[in-house]
Coordinates of C-alpha atoms (C1' of nucleotides) in Angstrom, one line a residue:
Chain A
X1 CA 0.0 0.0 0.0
X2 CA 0.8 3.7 -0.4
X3 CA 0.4 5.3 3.5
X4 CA 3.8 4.4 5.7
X5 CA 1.9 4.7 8.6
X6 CA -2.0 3.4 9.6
X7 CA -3.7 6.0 11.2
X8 CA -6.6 4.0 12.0
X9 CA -6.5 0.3 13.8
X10 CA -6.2 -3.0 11.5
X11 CA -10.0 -4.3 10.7
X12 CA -11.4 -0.7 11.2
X13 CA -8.9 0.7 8.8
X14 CA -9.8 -2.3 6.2
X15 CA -13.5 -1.2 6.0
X16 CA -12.8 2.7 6.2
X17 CA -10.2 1.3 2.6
X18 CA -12.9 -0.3 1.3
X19 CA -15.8 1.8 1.5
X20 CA -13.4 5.0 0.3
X21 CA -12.3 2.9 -2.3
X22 CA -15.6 2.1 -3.6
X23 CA -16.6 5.8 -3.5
X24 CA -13.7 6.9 -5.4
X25 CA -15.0 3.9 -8.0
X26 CA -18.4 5.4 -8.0
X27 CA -19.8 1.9 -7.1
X28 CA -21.3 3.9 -4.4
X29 CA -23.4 7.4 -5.1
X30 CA -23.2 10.3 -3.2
X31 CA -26.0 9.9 -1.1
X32 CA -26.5 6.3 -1.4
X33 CA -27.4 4.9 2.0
X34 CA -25.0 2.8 4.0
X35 CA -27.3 0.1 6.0
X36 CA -25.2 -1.0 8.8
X37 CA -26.5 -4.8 9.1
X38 CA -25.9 -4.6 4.7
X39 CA -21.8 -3.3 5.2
X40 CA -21.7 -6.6 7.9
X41 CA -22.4 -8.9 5.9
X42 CA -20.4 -8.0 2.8
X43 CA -17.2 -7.4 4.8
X44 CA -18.3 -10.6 7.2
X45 CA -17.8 -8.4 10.5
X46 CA -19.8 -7.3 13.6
X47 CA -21.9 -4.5 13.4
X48 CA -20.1 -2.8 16.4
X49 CA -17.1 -2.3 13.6
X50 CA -19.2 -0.9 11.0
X51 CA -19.9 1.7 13.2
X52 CA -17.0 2.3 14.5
X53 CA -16.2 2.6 10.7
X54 CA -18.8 4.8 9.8
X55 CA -18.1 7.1 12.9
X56 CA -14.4 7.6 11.2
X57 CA -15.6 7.9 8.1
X58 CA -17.8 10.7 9.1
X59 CA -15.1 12.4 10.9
X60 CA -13.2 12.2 8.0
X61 CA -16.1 13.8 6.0
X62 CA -16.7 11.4 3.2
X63 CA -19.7 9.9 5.5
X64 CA -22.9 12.0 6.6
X65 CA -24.4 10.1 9.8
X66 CA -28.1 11.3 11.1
X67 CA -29.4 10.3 14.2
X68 CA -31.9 7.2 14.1
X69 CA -31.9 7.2 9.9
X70 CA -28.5 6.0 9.2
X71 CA -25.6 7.0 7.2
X72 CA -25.0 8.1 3.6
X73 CA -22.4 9.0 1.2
X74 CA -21.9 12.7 1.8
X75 CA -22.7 15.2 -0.6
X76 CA -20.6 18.1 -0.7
X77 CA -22.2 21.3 -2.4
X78 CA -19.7 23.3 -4.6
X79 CA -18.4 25.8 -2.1
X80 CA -17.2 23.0 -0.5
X81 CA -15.6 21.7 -3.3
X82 CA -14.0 24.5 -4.6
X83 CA -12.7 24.5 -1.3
X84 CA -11.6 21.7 -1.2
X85 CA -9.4 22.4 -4.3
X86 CA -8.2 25.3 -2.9
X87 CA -6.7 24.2 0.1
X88 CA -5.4 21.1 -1.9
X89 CA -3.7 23.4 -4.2
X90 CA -1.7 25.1 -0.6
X91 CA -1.0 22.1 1.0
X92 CA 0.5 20.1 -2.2
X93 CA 2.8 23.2 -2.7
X94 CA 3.8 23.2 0.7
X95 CA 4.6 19.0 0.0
X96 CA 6.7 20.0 -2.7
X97 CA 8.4 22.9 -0.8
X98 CA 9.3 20.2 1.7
X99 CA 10.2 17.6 -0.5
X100 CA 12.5 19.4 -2.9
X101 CA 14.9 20.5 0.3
X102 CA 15.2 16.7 0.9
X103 CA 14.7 14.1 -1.4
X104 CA 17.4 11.9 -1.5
X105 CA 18.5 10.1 -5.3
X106 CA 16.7 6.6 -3.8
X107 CA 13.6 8.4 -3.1
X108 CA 13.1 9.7 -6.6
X109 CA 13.6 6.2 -7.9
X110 CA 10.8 4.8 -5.6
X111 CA 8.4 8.2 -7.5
X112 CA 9.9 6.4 -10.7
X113 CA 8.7 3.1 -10.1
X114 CA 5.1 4.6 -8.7
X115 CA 5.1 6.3 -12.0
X116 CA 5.6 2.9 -13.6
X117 CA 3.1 1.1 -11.9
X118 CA 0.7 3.9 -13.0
X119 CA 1.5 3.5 -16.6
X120 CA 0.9 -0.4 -16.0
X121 CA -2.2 0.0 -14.6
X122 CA -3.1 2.6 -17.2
X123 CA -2.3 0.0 -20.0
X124 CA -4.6 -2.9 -18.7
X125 CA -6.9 -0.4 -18.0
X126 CA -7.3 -1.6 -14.5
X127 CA -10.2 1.2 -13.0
X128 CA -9.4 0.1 -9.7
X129 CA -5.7 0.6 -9.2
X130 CA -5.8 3.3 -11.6
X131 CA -7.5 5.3 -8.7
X132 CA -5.3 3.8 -6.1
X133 CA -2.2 4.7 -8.0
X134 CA -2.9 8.2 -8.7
X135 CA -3.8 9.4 -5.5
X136 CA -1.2 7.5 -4.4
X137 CA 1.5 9.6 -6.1
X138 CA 0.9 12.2 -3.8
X139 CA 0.5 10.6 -1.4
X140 CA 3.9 9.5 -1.4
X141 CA 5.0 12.8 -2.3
X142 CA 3.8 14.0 0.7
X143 CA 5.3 11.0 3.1
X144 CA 8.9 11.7 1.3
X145 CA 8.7 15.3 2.5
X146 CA 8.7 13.8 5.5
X147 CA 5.9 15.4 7.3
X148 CA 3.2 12.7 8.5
X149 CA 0.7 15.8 9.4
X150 CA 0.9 16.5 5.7
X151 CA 0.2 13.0 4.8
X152 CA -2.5 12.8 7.1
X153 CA -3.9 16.2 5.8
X154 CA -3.3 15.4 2.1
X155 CA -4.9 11.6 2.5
X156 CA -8.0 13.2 3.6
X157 CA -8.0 15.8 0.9
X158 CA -7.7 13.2 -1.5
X159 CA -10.5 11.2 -0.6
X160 CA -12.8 13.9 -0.5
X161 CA -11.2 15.1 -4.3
X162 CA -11.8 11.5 -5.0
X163 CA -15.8 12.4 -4.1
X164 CA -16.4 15.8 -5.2
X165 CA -14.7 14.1 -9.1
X166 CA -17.6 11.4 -8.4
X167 CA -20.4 14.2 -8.4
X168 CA -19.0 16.9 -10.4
X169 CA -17.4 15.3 -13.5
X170 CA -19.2 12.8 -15.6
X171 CA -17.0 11.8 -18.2
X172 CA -13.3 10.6 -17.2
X173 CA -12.9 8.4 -13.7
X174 CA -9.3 8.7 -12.7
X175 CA -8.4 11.9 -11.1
X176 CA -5.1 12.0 -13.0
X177 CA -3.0 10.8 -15.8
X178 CA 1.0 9.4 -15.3
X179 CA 1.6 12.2 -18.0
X180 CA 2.1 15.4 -15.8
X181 CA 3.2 13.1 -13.0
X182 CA 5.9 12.0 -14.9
X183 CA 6.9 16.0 -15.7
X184 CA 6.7 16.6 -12.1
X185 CA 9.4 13.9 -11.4
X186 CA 11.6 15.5 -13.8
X187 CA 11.6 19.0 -12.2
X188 CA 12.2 17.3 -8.7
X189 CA 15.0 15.3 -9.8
X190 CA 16.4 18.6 -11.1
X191 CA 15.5 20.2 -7.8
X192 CA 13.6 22.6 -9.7
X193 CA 11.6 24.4 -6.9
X194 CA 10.0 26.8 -9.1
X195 CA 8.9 24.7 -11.4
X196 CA 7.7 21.6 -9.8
X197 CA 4.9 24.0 -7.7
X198 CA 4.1 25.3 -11.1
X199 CA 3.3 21.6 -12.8
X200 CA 1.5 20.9 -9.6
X201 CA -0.3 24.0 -9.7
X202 CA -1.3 23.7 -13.1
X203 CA -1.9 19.4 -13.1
X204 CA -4.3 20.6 -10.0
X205 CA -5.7 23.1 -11.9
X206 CA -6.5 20.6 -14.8
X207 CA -8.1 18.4 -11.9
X208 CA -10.6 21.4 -11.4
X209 CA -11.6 22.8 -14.3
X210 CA -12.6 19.7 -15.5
X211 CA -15.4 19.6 -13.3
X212 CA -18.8 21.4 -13.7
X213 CA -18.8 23.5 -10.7
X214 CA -21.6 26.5 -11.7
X215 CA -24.4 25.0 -10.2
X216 CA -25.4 23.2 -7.8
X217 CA -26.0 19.7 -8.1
X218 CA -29.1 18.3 -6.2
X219 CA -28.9 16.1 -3.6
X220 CA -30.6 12.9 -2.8
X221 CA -31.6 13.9 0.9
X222 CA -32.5 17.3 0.6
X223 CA -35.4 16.8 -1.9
X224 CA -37.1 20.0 -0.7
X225 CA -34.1 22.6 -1.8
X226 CA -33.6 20.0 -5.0
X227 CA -37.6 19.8 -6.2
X228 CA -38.9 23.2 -4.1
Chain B
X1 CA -18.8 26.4 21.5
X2 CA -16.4 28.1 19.0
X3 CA -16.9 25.8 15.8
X4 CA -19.5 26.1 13.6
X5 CA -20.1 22.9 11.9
X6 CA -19.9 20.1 13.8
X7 CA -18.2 16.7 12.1
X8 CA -19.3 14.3 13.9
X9 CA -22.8 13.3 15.6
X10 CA -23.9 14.5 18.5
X11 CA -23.6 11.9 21.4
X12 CA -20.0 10.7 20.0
X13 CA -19.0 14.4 19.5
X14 CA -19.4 15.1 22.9
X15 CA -17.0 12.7 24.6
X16 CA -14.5 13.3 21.8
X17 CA -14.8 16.7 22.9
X18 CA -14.9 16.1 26.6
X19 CA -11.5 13.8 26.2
X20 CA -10.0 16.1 24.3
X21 CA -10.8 19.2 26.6
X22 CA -8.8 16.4 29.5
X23 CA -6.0 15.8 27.4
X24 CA -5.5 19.6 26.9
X25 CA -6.4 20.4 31.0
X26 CA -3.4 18.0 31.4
X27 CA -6.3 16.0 33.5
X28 CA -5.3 12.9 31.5
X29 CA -1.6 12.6 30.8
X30 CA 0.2 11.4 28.0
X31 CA 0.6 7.8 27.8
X32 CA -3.1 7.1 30.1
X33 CA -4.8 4.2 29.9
X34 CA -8.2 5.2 28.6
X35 CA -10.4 1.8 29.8
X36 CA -13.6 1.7 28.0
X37 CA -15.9 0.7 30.6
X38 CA -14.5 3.2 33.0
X39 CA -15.0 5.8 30.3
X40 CA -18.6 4.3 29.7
X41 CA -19.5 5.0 33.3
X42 CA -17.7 8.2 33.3
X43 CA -19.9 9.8 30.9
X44 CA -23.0 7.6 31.1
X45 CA -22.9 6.0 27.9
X46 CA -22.7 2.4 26.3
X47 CA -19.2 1.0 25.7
X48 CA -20.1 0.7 21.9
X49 CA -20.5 4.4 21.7
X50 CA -16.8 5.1 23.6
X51 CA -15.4 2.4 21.0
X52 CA -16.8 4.6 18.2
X53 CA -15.1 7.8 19.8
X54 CA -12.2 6.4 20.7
X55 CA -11.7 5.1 17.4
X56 CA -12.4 8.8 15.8
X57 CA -9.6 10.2 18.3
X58 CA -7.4 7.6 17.1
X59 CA -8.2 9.0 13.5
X60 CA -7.1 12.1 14.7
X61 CA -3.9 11.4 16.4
X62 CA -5.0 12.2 19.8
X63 CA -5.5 8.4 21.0
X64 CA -3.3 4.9 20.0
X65 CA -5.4 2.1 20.3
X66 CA -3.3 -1.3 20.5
X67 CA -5.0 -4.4 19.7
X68 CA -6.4 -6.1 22.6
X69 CA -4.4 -3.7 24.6
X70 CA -6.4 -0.7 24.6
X71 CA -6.4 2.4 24.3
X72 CA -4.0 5.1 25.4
X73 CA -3.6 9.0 25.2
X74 CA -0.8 9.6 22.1
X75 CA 2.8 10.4 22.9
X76 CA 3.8 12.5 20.2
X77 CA 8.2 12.3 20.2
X78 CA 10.0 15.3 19.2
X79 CA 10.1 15.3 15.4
X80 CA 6.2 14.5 15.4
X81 CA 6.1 17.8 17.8
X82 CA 8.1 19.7 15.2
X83 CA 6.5 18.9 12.6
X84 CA 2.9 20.0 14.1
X85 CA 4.2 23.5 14.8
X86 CA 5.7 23.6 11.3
X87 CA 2.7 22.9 9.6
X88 CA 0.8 25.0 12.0
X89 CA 2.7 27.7 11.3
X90 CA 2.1 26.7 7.3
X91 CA -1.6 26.7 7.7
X92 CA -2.6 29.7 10.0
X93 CA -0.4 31.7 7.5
X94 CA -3.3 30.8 5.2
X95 CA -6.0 31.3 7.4
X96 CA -4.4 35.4 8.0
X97 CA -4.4 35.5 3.6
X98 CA -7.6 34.4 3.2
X99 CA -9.0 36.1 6.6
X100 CA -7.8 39.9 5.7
X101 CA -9.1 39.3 2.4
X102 CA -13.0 38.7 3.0
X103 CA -13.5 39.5 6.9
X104 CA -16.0 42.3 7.4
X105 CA -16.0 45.1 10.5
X106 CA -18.9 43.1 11.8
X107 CA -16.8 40.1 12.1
X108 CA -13.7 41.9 13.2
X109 CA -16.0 42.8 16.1
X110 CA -17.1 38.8 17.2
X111 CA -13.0 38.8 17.4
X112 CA -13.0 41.6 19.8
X113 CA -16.0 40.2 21.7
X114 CA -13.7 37.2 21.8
X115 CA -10.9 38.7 23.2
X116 CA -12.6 40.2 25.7
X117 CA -14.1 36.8 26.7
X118 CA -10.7 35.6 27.1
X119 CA -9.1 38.5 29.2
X120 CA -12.3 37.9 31.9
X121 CA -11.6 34.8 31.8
X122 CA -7.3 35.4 32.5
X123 CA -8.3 37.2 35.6
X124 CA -11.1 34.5 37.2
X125 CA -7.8 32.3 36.5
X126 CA -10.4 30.0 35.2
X127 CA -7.8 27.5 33.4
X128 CA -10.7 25.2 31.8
X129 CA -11.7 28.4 30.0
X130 CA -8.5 29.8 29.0
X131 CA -7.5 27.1 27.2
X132 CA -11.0 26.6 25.5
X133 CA -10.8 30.3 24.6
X134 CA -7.0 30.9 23.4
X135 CA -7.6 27.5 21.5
X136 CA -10.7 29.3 20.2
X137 CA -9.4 32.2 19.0
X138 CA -7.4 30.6 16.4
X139 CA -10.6 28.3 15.3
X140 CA -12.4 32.0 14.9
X141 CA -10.1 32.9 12.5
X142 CA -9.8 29.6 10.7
X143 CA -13.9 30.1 10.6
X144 CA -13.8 33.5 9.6
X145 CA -11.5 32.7 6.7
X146 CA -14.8 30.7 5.1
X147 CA -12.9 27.7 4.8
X148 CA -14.3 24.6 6.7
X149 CA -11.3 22.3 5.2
X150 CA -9.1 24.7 6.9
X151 CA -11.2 25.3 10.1
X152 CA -11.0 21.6 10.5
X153 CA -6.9 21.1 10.2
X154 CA -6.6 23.7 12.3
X155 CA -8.9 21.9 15.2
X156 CA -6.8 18.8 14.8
X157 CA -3.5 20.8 15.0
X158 CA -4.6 23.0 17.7
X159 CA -5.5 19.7 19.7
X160 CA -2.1 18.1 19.2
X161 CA -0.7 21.3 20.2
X162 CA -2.5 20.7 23.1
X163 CA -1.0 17.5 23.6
X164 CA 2.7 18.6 23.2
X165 CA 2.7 21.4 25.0
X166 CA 1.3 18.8 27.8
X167 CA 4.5 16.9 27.3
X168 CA 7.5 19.4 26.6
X169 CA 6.2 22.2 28.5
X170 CA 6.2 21.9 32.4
X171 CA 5.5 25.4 33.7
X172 CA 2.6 27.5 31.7
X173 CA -0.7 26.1 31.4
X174 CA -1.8 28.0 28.2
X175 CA -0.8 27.6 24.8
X176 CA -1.0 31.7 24.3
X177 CA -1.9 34.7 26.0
X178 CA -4.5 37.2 25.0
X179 CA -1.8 40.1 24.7
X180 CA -0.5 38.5 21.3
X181 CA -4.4 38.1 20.3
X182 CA -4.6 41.7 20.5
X183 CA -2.0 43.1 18.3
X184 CA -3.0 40.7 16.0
X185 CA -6.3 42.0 16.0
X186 CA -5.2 45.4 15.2
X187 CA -3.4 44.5 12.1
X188 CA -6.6 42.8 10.5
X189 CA -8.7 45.9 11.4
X190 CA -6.3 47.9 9.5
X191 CA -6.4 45.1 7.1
X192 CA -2.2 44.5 7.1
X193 CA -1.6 41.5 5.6
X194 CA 2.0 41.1 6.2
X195 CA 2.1 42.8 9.8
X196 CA -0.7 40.0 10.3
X197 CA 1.4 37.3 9.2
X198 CA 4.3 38.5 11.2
X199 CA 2.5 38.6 14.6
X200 CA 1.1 35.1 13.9
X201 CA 4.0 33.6 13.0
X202 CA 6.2 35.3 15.8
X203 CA 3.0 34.3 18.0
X204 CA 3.7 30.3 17.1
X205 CA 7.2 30.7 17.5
X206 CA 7.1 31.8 21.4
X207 CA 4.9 29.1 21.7
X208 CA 7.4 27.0 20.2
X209 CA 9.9 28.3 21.9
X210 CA 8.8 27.4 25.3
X211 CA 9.3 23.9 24.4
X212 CA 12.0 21.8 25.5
X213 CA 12.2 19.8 21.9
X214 CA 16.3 18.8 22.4
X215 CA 15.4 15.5 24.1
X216 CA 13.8 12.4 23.8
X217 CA 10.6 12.1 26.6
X218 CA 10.7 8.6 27.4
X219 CA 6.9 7.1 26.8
X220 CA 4.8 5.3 29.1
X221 CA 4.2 2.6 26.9
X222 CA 7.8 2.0 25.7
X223 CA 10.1 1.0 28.7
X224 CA 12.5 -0.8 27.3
X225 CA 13.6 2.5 25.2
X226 CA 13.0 4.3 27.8
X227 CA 14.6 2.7 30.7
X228 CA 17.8 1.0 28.2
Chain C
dG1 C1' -60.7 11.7 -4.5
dA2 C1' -57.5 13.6 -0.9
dC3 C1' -56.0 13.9 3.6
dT4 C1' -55.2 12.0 8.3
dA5 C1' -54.4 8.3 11.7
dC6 C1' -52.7 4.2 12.7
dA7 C1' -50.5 -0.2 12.4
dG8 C1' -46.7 -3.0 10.5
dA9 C1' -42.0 -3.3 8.9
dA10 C1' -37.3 -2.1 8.9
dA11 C1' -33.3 -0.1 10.5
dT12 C1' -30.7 2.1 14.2
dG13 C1' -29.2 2.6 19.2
dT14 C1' -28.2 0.2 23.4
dA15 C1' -27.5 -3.1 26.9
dG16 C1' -25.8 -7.4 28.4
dA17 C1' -23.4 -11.8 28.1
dC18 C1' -19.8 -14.5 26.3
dA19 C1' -15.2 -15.6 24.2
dA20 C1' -10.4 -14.3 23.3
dT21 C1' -6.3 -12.2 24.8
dA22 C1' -3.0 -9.9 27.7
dT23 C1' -1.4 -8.8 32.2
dT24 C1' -0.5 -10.0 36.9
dG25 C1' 0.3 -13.0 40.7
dT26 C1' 1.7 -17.5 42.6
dC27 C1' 3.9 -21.7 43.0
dG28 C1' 7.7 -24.7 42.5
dA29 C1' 12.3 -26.2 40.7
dG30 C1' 17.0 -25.3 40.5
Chain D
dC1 C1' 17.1 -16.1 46.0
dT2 C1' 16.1 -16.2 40.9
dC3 C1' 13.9 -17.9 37.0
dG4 C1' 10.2 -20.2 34.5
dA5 C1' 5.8 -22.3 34.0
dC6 C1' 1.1 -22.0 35.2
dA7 C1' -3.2 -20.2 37.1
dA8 C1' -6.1 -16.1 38.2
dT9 C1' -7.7 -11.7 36.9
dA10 C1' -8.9 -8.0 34.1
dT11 C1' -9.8 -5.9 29.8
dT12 C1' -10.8 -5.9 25.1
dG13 C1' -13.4 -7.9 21.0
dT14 C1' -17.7 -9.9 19.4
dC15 C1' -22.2 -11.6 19.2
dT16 C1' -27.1 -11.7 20.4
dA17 C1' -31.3 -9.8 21.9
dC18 C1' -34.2 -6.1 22.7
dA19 C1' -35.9 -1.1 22.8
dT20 C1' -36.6 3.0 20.2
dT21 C1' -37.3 5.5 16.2
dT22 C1' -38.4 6.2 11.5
dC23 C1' -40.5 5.1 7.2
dT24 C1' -44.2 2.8 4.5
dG25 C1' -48.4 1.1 3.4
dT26 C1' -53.3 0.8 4.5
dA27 C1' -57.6 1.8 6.1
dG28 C1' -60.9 5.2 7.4
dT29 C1' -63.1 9.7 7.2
dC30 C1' -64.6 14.0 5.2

DNA sequence: GACTACAGAAATGTAGACAATATTGTCGAG
DNA sequence: CTCGACAATATTGTCTACATTTCTGTAGTC
């Protein structure tokens, strides 16, 4: 796997994976309810861990719980995800900062063989790992800078990119191609300060535009804002 | 309370908070046993709802929960502390751009209400409060600066703070005084950006400073490094 | 025909009991 | 007296059953 350190206990961790995975894969909708006794059986655990679970997952945002009717996929509106993205773009520029001022030779060949495993992925046209793999990238950008707060802070960014990509883009699934990855390596080899932020800055800014974010999309809950 | 979005349901919400509010009173030191069923009784809850918050605080760094061991009150070392106060430092420098650009004189005045709160509550000496409030301050700002991504990094890094200044810092209670608040306040009336900056990062820095980050603290938990 | 009230179903929230595991204390051999 | 094996205790992890709440479908009334 991609994250050095487990934030999150074994089996809890494994469903929190799971579920976030799935999200990122669009099996499961925005707003799609999670029945607790339904999670149980597919991942054959109590129903205790599933909350527990859900209760992480909600801190984590990706997860909307509500008292005595359950828990669904959380909805962000687009203020949230265009903040989202704009935090994303500070903290990933911060990573690189970090990273530039310390990456040893060894470390950029780990990026390189990431990179590689992308492209793999990206041949057999593997959905799953594709999504895995690219938001894995940073994600190890951010553990080589050597700052596990980033990695913490950038892991949850990503998951929630991974669901605001879900609502607001239609078309393409991955979040991001080995292409500008690929670039970015190259300018941090060459301990290019400057122009690492500015391929991350821009491959961000790709991220974003892509989406539709003028109007609001309407949720599944709130039927009265979406039909009034 | 000082946030304005809660992200997490009520009942489990509440005894993160409560644990939290211990861990930052120095009521529960670094490296305490936290035993569910004591915990249960303590606040008058099931078990199954303590495993769901102690598996959030463990999400957010504030709790280590070993398997079939329990659960614990994190001991952050020294490069962990660093790092927290580096990214801190990162992230309210954010908060001040985005803050000076969009607050409004109504807003600078829930600031100065704040202060005030927090001076009253300096002279009762009531400690509870001043760490609730000078913690608080800082969330304002994050909350102000219309950013709920960053409002909620700044929560988890103002709790860790918490936590490490419990650890590396024997004499003052307080993370910061409401002197510092002040000045700061001035520059965003006048809308300073860079004077703003410059208090807030000074501001981190004596907090920093007051730190005794040259050494090792030996852990609870690990004897044998400790006691080798 | 439309609206309200009520009953049934389904899912969540909680409590308790039981099993698995780690720690602690005790006994006995050397 | 020290070390090691073994039993006792305490705590976590899990499962089951039950109470509570919400949603849905149906019947009754205007």
């Amino acid at each position: 796997m991609y994250h050095s350190k487990e934030t999150v206990t074994g089996a809890t961790a494994e469903i929190c994976e799971r579920i976030w995975l799935s999200i990122a894969e669009k099996r499961l909708r925005p707003g799609a309810r999670l029945k607790e006794e339904q999670l149980a059986e597919i991942f054959d655990v109590s129903r205790a861990r599933v909350r527990q679970a859900l209760a992480v997952l909600e801190s984590d945002g990706l997860v909307t719980i509500v008292p005595n009717r359950g828990a669904f996929v959380s909805e962000p509106g687009v203020d949230e995800a265009r903040d989202v993205f704009h935090v994303r773009k500070q903290i990933e520029a911060r990573v690189i900062e970090r990273l530039i001022d310390r990456i040893t030779d060894e470390e950029i060949q780990l990026l390189d063989d990431h990179l590689n495993n992308e492209r793999e992925a990206d041949q057999r046209g593997d959905t799953s790992a594709i999504i895995r793999l690219s938001g894995g990238f940073h994600l190890l950008l951010a553990e080589l800078a050597g700052s596990s707060f980033l990695f913490g802070i950038l892991r949850d960014l990503i998951s929630r990119s991974s669901l605001i990509t879900a609502i607001y883009r239609g078309r393409h699934l991955h979040n991001c191609g080995p292409d500008e990855h690929a670039s970015l390596i190259e300018c941090i080899r060459k301990r290019d300060k400057a122009g690492a932020m500015r391929i991350m800055q821009a491959h961000l800014q790709h991220v974003e535009d892509e989406l539709d974010l003028t109007e609001e999309v309407p949720t599944t809950r709130d039927l009265r804002q979406a039909l009034g």
